PDB file of C-alpha atoms in Angstrom:
ATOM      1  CA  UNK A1423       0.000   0.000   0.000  1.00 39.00           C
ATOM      2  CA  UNK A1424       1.093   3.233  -0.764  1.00 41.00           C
ATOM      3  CA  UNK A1425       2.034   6.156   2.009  1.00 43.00           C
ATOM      4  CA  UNK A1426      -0.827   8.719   1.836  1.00 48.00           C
ATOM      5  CA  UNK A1427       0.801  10.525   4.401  1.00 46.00           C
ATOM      6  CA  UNK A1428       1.377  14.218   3.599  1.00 43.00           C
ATOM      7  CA  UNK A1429       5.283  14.782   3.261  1.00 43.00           C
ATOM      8  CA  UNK A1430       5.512  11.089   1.795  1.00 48.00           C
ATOM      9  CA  UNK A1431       8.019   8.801   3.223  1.00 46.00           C
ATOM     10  CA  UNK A1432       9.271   6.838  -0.296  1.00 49.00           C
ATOM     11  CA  UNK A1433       9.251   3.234  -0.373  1.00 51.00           C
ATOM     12  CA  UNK A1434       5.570   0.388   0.561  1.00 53.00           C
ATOM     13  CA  UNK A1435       4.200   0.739   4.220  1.00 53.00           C
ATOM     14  CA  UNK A1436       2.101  -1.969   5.204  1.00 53.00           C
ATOM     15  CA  UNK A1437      -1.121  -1.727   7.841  1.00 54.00           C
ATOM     16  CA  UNK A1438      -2.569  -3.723  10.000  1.00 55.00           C
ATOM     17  CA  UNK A1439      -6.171  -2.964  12.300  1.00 57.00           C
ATOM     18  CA  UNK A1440      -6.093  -2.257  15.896  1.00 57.00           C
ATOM     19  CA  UNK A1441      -8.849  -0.833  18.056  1.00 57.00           C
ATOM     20  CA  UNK A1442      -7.646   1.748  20.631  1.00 56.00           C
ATOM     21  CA  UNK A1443     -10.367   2.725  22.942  1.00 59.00           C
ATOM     22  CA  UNK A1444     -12.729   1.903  20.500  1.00 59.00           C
ATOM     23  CA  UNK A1445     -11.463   3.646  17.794  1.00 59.00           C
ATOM     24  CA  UNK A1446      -9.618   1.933  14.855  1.00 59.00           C
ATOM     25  CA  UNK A1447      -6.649   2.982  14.179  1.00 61.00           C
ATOM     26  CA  UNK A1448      -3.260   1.743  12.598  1.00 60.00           C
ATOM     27  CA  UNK A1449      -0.433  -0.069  12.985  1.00 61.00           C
ATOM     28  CA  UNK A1450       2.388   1.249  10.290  1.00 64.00           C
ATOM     29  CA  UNK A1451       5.125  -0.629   9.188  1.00 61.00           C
ATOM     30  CA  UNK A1452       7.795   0.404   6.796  1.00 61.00           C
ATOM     31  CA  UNK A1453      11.022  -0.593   5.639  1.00 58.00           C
ATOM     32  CA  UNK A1454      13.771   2.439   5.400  1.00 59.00           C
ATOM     33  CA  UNK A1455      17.237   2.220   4.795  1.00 58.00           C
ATOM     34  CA  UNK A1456      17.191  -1.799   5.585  1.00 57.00           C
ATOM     35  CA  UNK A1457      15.822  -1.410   8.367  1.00 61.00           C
ATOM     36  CA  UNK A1458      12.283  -1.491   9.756  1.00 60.00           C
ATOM     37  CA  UNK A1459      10.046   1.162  11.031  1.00 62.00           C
ATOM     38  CA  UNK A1460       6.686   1.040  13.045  1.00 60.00           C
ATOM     39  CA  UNK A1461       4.104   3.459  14.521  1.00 59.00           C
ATOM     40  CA  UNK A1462       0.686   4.146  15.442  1.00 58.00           C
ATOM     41  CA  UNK A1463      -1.448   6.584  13.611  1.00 58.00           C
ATOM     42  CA  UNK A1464      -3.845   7.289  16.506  1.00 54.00           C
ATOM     43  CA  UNK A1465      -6.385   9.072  14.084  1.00 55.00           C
ATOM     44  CA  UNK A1466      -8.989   7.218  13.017  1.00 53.00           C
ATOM     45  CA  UNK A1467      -8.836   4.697   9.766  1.00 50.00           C
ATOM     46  CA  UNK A1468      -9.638   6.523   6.667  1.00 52.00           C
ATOM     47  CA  UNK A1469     -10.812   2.992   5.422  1.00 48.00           C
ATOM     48  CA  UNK A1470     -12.750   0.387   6.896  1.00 47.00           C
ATOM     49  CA  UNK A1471      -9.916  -1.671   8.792  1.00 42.00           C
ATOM     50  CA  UNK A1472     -10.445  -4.843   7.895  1.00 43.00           C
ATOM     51  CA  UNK A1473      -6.903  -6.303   7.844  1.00 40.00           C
ATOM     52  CA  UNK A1474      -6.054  -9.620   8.616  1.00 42.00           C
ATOM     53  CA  UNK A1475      -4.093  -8.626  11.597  1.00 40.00           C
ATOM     54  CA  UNK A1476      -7.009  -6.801  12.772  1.00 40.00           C
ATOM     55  CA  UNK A1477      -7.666  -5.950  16.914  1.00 41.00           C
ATOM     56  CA  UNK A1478      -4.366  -8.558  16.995  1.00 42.00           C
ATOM     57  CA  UNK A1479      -1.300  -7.023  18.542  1.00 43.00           C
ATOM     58  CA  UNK A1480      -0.399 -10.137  19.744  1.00 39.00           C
ATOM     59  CA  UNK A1481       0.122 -10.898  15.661  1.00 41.00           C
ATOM     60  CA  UNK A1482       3.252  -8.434  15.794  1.00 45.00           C
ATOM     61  CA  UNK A1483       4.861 -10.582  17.818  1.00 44.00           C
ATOM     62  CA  UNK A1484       5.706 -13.190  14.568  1.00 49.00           C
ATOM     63  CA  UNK A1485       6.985 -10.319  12.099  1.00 57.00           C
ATOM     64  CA  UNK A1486      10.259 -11.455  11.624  1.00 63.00           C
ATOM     65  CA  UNK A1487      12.888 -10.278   8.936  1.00 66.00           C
ATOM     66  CA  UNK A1488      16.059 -11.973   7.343  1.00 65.00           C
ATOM     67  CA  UNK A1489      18.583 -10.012   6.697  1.00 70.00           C
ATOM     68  CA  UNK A1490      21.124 -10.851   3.904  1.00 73.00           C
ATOM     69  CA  UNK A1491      24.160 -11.068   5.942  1.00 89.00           C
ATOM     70  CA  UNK A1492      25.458 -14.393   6.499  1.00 92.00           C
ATOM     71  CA  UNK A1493      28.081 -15.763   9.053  1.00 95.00           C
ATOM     72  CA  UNK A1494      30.330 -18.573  10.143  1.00 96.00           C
ATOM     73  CA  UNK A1495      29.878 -18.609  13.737  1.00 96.00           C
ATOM     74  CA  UNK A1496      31.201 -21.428  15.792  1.00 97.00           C
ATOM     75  CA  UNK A1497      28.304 -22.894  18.230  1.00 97.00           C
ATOM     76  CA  UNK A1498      29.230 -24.410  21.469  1.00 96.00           C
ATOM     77  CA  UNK A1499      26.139 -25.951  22.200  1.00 96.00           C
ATOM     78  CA  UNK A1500      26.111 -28.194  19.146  1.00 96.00           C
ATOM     79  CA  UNK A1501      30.028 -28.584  18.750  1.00 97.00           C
ATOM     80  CA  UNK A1502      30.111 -27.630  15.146  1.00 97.00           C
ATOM     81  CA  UNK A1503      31.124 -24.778  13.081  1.00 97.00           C
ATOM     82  CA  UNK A1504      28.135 -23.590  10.328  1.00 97.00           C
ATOM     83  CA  UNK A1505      26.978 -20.667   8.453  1.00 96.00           C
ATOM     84  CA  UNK A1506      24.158 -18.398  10.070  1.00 96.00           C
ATOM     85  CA  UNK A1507      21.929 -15.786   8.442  1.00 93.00           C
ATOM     86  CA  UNK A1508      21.118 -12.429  10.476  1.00 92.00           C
ATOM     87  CA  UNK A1509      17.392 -12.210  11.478  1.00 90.00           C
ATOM     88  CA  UNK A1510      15.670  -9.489  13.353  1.00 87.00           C
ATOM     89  CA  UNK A1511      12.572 -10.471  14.789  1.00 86.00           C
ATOM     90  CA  UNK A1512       9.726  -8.029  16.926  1.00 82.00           C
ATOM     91  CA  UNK A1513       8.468 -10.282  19.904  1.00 84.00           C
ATOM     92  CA  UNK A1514       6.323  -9.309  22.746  1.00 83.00           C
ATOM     93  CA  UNK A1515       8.788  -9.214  26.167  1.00 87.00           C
ATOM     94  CA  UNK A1516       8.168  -8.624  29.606  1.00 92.00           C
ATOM     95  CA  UNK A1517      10.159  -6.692  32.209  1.00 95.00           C
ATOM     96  CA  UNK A1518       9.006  -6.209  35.277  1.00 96.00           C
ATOM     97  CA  UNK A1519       5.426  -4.709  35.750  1.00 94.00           C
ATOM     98  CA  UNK A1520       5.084  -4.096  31.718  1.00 91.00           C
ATOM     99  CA  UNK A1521       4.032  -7.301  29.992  1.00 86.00           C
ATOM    100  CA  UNK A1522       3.492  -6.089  26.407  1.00 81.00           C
ATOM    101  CA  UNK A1523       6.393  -4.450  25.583  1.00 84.00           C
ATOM    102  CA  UNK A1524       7.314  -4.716  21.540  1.00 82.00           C
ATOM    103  CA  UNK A1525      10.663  -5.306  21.277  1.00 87.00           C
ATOM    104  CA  UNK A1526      13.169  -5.563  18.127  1.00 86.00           C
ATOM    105  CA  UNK A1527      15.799  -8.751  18.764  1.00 92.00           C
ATOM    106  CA  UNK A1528      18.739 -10.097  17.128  1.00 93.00           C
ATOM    107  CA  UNK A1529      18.696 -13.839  16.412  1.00 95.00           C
ATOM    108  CA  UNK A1530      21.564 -15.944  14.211  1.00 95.00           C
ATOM    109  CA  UNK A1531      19.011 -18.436  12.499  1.00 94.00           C
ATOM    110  CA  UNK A1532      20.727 -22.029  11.478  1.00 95.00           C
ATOM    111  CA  UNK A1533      19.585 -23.751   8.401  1.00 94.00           C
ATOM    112  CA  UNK A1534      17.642 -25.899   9.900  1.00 95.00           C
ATOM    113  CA  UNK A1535      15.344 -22.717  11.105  1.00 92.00           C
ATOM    114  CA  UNK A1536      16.392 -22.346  14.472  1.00 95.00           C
ATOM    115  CA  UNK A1537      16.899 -18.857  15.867  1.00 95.00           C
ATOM    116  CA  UNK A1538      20.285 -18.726  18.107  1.00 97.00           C
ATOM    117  CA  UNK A1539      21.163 -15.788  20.168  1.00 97.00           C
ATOM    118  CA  UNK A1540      24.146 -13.791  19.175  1.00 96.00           C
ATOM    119  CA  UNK A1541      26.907 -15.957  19.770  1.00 97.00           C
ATOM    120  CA  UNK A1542      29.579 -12.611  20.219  1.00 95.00           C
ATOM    121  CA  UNK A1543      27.020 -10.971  22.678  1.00 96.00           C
ATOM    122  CA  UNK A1544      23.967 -13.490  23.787  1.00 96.00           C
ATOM    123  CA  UNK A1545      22.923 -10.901  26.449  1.00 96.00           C
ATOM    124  CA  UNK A1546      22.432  -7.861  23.283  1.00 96.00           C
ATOM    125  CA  UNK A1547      18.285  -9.014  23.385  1.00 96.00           C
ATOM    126  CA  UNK A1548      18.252  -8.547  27.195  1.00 96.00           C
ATOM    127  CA  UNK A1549      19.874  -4.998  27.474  1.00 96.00           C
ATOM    128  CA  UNK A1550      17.412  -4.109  24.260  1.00 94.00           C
ATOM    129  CA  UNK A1551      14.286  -5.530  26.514  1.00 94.00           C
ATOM    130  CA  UNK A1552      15.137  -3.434  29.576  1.00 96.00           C
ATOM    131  CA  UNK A1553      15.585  -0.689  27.115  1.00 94.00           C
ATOM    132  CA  UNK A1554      12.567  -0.651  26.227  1.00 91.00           C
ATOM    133  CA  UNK A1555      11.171  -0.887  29.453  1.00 94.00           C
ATOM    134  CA  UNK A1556      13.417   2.413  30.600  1.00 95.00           C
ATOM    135  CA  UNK A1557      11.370   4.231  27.228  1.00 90.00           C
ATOM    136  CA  UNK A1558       8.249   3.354  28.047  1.00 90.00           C
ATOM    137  CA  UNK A1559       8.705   3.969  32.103  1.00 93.00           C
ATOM    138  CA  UNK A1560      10.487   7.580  30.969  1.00 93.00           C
ATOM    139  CA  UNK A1561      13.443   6.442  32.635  1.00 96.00           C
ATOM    140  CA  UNK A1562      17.027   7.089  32.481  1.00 96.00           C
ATOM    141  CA  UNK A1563      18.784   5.423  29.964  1.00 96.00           C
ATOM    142  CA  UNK A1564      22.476   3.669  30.929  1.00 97.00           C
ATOM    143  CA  UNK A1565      24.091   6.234  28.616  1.00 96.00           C
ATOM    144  CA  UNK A1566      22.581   9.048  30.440  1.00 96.00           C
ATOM    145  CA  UNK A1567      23.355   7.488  33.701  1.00 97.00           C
ATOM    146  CA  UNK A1568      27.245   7.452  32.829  1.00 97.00           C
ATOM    147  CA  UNK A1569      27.030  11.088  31.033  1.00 96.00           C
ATOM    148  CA  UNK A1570      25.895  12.256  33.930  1.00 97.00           C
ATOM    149  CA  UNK A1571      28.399  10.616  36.402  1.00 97.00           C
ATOM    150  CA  UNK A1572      31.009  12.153  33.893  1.00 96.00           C
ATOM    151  CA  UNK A1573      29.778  15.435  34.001  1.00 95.00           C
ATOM    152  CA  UNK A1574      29.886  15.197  38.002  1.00 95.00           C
ATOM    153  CA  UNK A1575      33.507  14.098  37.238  1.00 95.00           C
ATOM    154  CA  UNK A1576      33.056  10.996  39.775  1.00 96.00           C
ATOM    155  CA  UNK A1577      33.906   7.364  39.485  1.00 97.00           C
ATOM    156  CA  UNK A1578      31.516   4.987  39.632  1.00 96.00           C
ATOM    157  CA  UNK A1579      32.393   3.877  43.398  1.00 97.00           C
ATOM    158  CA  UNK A1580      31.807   7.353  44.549  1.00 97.00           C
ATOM    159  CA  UNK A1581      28.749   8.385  42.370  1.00 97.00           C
ATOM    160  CA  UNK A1582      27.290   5.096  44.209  1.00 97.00           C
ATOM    161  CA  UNK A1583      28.274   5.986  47.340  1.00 97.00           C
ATOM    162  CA  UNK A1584      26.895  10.320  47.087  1.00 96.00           C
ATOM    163  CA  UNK A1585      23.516   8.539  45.476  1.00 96.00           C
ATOM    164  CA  UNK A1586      23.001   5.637  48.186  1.00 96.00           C
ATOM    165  CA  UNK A1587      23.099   3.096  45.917  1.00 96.00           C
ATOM    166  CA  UNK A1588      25.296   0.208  46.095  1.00 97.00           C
ATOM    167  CA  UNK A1589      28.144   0.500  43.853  1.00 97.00           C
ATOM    168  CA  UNK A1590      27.244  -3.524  42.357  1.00 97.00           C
ATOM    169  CA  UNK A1591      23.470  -1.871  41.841  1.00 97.00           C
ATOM    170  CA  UNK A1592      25.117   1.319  39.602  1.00 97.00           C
ATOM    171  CA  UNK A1593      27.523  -0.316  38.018  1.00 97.00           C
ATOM    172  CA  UNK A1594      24.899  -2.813  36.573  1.00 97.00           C
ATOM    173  CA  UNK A1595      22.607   0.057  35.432  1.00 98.00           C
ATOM    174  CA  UNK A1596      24.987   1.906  33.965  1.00 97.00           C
ATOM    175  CA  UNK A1597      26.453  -1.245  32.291  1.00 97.00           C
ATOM    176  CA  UNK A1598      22.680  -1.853  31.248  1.00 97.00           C
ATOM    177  CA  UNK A1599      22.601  -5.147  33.236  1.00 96.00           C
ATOM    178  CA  UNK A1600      19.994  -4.285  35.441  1.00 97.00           C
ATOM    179  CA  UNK A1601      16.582  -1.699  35.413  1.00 97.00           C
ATOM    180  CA  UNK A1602      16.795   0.605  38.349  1.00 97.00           C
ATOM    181  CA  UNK A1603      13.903   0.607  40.311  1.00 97.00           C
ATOM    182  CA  UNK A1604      11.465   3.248  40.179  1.00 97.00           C
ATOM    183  CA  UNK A1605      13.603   5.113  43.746  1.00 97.00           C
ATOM    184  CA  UNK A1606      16.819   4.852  42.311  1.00 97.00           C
ATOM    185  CA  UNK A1607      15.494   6.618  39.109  1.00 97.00           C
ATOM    186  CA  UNK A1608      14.202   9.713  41.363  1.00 97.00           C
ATOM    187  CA  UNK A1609      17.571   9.813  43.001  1.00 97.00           C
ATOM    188  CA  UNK A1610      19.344   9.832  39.188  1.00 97.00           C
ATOM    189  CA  UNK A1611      16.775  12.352  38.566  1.00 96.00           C
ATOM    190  CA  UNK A1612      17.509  14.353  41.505  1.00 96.00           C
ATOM    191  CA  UNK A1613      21.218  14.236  40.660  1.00 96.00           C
ATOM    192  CA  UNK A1614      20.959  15.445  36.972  1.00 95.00           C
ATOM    193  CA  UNK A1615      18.232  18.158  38.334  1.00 94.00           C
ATOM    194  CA  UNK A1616      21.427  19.150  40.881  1.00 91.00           C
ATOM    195  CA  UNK A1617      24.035  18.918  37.930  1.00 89.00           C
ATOM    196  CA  UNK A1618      22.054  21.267  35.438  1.00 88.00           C
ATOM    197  CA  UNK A1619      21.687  24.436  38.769  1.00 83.00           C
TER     198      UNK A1619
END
């Protein structure tokens, strides 16, 4: 289907139903640059939505997309060496408290269909998931936690120490192996509030 959006972004979009309050609406996806893009148009359908994805979110959770690139990788699990193509795959995650979260993952698939984390960096779906979580929470993100330890000039032990929290607890958020918890974001929040006077 063609973009009718004014200001056209080039290249297909594709759309898919979903009822928001009682009001259908869509679900966008596009390809750009290789890579994909998706949004909600929360105006109303100009057409009757009758997609087959329609009032199915859950659907979004199967889009997945092979890439071209292709790799040797060796895999430990199975003993052998083979060649892997690159897939990229939206799946419904939960962190915490938020059980619907739509995130984009990285998968090596195997020809015989199987999707293997990255075998360079198995925990890259797990800091993406807790990203997302941080977005949709409007929390700090582990880049902005360390910018703003820099900017304070402090080392991690003693930015822990001046905020309270453990330095094992900050150096995992900032290292984006943990989600603070919703106190630890007011005290980052209180600190870059401080940092800006």
């Amino acid at each position: 289907m063609a973009d009718n959006h004014h200001l056209k972004i080039p290249g297909d979009i594709w759309l898919f139903g979903i009822d928001i309050e009682n009001r259908e609406c869509y679900l966008k996806f596009q390809i750009k640059n290789g890579d994909i893009i998706f949004w909600t148009s929360t105006h109303p359908a100009e057409y009757s939505v009758e997609y087959p994805l329609k009032n199915s979110l859950f659907r979004l959770a199967s889009l997945e997309v092979l890439m071209m690139t292709k790799k040797f990788f060796y895999n430990e699990e199975l003993d052998t060496t083979e060649e892997y193509s690159e897939v990229w795959k939206y799946e419904l995650m939960q962190v915490k408290d938020i059980p619907d979260l739509i995130v984009r993952n990285h998968y090596w698939k195997d020809d015989r269909g199987e999707l293997w984390l990255d075998f360079d960096d198995p925990n890259e779906n797990f800091r993406r998931a807790f990203n997302a979580y941080r977005s949709r929470k409007g929390f700090m993100q582990p880049n902005d936690i360390k910018k703003l330890r820099e900017n304070l000039r402090l080392s991690k032990r003693v930015f822990a120490e001046r905020l309270g929290i453990s330095y094992e607890n900050a150096s995992r958020i900032e290292n984006n192996k943990r989600v603070q918890t919703p106190s630890q974001e007011i005290t980052f929040r209180k600190a870059q509030q401080d940092c800006e006077r």
